[in-house]
Structure formats: structure tokens, C-alpha cells
PDB file of C-alpha atoms in Angstrom:
ATOM      1  CA  MET A   8     130.128  77.354 -59.026  1.00 64.00           C
ATOM      2  CA  SER A   9     133.134  75.988 -57.143  1.00 70.00           C
ATOM      3  CA  VAL A  10     136.710  77.175 -56.776  1.00 71.00           C
ATOM      4  CA  LEU A  11     139.178  74.894 -58.557  1.00 70.00           C
ATOM      5  CA  ALA A  12     142.359  76.776 -57.692  1.00 73.00           C
ATOM      6  CA  ARG A  13     143.506  79.781 -55.715  1.00 75.00           C
ATOM      7  CA  PHE A  14     146.697  81.211 -54.314  1.00 75.00           C
ATOM      8  CA  PRO A  15     147.566  80.931 -51.586  1.00 80.00           C
ATOM      9  CA  GLU A  16     145.685  77.658 -51.296  1.00 84.00           C
ATOM     10  CA  ASP A  17     144.557  78.272 -47.711  1.00 84.00           C
ATOM     11  CA  HIS A  18     143.272  81.838 -48.241  1.00 85.00           C
ATOM     12  CA  PRO A  19     139.701  82.089 -46.866  1.00 89.00           C
ATOM     13  CA  TYR A  20     138.388  84.806 -49.227  1.00 89.00           C
ATOM     14  CA  PRO A  21     136.953  82.527 -51.974  1.00 86.00           C
ATOM     15  CA  LYS A  22     134.998  80.589 -49.357  1.00 87.00           C
ATOM     16  CA  VAL A  23     133.206  83.649 -47.944  1.00 90.00           C
ATOM     17  CA  ILE A  24     132.016  85.386 -51.117  1.00 92.00           C
ATOM     18  CA  ARG A  25     129.239  84.649 -53.587  1.00 91.00           C
ATOM     19  CA  VAL A  26     130.105  84.877 -57.278  1.00 91.00           C
ATOM     20  CA  ARG A  27     127.765  84.441 -60.237  1.00 92.00           C
ATOM     21  CA  TYR A  28     128.217  84.669 -63.988  1.00 91.00           C
ATOM     22  CA  ASP A  29     124.884  86.176 -64.971  1.00 93.00           C
ATOM     23  CA  GLU A  30     123.864  89.839 -65.255  1.00 92.00           C
ATOM     24  CA  THR A  31     123.253  90.329 -61.511  1.00 94.00           C
ATOM     25  CA  PRO A  32     125.637  92.551 -59.496  1.00 93.00           C
ATOM     26  CA  GLU A  33     127.383  89.373 -58.240  1.00 94.00           C
ATOM     27  CA  GLY A  34     128.052  88.463 -61.887  1.00 93.00           C
ATOM     28  CA  GLN A  35     129.811  91.713 -62.829  1.00 93.00           C
ATOM     29  CA  GLY A  36     133.194  91.055 -61.206  1.00 93.00           C
ATOM     30  CA  PRO A  37     136.237  89.560 -62.922  1.00 94.00           C
ATOM     31  CA  THR A  38     135.068  85.944 -62.585  1.00 93.00           C
ATOM     32  CA  GLY A  39     131.587  86.539 -64.000  1.00 94.00           C
ATOM     33  CA  ARG A  40     132.964  88.609 -66.872  1.00 95.00           C
ATOM     34  CA  ALA A  41     135.643  86.013 -67.644  1.00 96.00           C
ATOM     35  CA  LEU A  42     133.063  83.241 -67.820  1.00 95.00           C
ATOM     36  CA  ARG A  43     130.689  85.270 -70.001  1.00 94.00           C
ATOM     37  CA  THR A  44     133.306  86.674 -72.393  1.00 95.00           C
ATOM     38  CA  GLY A  45     135.867  83.892 -72.498  1.00 96.00           C
ATOM     39  CA  LYS A  46     138.612  86.468 -71.904  1.00 97.00           C
ATOM     40  CA  ALA A  47     140.909  87.129 -68.951  1.00 97.00           C
ATOM     41  CA  GLN A  48     139.632  89.885 -66.661  1.00 96.00           C
ATOM     42  CA  VAL A  49     141.602  92.038 -64.232  1.00 95.00           C
ATOM     43  CA  ALA A  50     140.382  94.397 -61.530  1.00 94.00           C
ATOM     44  CA  GLY A  51     143.508  96.381 -60.711  1.00 94.00           C
ATOM     45  CA  ASP A  52     142.056  98.577 -57.955  1.00 96.00           C
ATOM     46  CA  LEU A  53     139.373  96.885 -55.867  1.00 95.00           C
ATOM     47  CA  ALA A  54     138.861  99.986 -53.736  1.00 95.00           C
ATOM     48  CA  GLY A  55     137.911 102.061 -56.777  1.00 94.00           C
ATOM     49  CA  ASP A  56     136.349  99.507 -59.144  1.00 92.00           C
ATOM     50  CA  GLY A  57     132.583 100.101 -59.202  1.00 92.00           C
ATOM     51  CA  THR A  58     131.815  96.610 -60.535  1.00 91.00           C
ATOM     52  CA  PHE A  59     133.525  95.079 -57.494  1.00 93.00           C
ATOM     53  CA  SER A  60     131.158  96.600 -54.925  1.00 94.00           C
ATOM     54  CA  PRO A  61     129.484  93.283 -53.873  1.00 95.00           C
ATOM     55  CA  TRP A  62     132.867  91.994 -52.614  1.00 95.00           C
ATOM     56  CA  ARG A  63     134.849  95.179 -51.882  1.00 95.00           C
ATOM     57  CA  GLU A  64     134.533  95.271 -48.090  1.00 96.00           C
ATOM     58  CA  THR A  65     135.319  91.564 -47.717  1.00 95.00           C
ATOM     59  CA  ALA A  66     138.225  91.686 -50.177  1.00 95.00           C
ATOM     60  CA  LEU A  67     139.808  94.716 -48.537  1.00 96.00           C
ATOM     61  CA  SER A  68     139.367  93.200 -45.058  1.00 96.00           C
ATOM     62  CA  HIS A  69     141.336  90.164 -46.291  1.00 94.00           C
ATOM     63  CA  GLY A  70     144.145  92.402 -47.529  1.00 93.00           C
ATOM     64  CA  LEU A  71     143.351  92.088 -51.238  1.00 93.00           C
ATOM     65  CA  ALA A  72     143.953  95.028 -53.571  1.00 95.00           C
ATOM     66  CA  CYS A  73     143.393  93.483 -57.023  1.00 94.00           C
ATOM     67  CA  SER A  74     141.773  90.451 -58.620  1.00 93.00           C
ATOM     68  CA  ALA A  75     142.108  88.491 -61.843  1.00 92.00           C
ATOM     69  CA  ALA A  76     140.076  85.690 -63.403  1.00 92.00           C
ATOM     70  CA  PHE A  77     141.029  83.442 -66.302  1.00 93.00           C
ATOM     71  CA  PRO A  78     138.401  81.369 -68.101  1.00 94.00           C
ATOM     72  CA  LEU A  79     139.013  77.746 -68.962  1.00 93.00           C
ATOM     73  CA  VAL A  80     138.293  77.288 -72.662  1.00 95.00           C
ATOM     74  CA  SER A  81     138.274  74.173 -74.805  1.00 95.00           C
ATOM     75  CA  ARG A  82     137.370  74.076 -78.514  1.00 96.00           C
ATOM     76  CA  GLY A  83     136.151  77.651 -78.256  1.00 94.00           C
ATOM     77  CA  GLN A  84     133.754  76.942 -75.384  1.00 95.00           C
ATOM     78  CA  VAL A  85     134.128  78.236 -71.830  1.00 94.00           C
ATOM     79  CA  PHE A  86     133.763  75.389 -69.343  1.00 91.00           C
ATOM     80  CA  GLY A  87     135.099  76.943 -66.183  1.00 88.00           C
TER      81      GLY A  87
END
């Protein structure tokens, strides 16, 4: 999986984490859920969101407090 866009563009966080879209713990965050469900996913409180535990320490150390992921869908199929 590769990052196609992020804001701000030079933020290092996406480069230092591992995200999956399967049923592993690394697949339970907003990105994995968005890819599996085809629906936007929001984690509004990273410090308290249990599904965000694989990335919590890194996210908080980079000053992040929430996260959102939006699937790319074409003709009813998620492609990114």
C-alpha cells in the first residue's frame, strides 16, 4: 500500500507507520476499515480509540489527535 495524498504534504507520519487492510490489528484503523467497507472512516480521539493502538504512540508524538480515511471507489469497487 502506498500513500497517494496527505496534508500537509511533508508530514512524516505516513512514512513511519505500517497500515494494512486485512483483519490484523494494523488493518483495524481508519484506512483499513475504509478500504474494507468502502465508507469514510473517522477516528476522532486517537488517545482513546482502542482500534488505533498500533499507531497511537507514533501519532501522538507527531502531534496528531484524530484521523480520517476516505476510500476511492469507482463503479462500486474500492480501488484505493
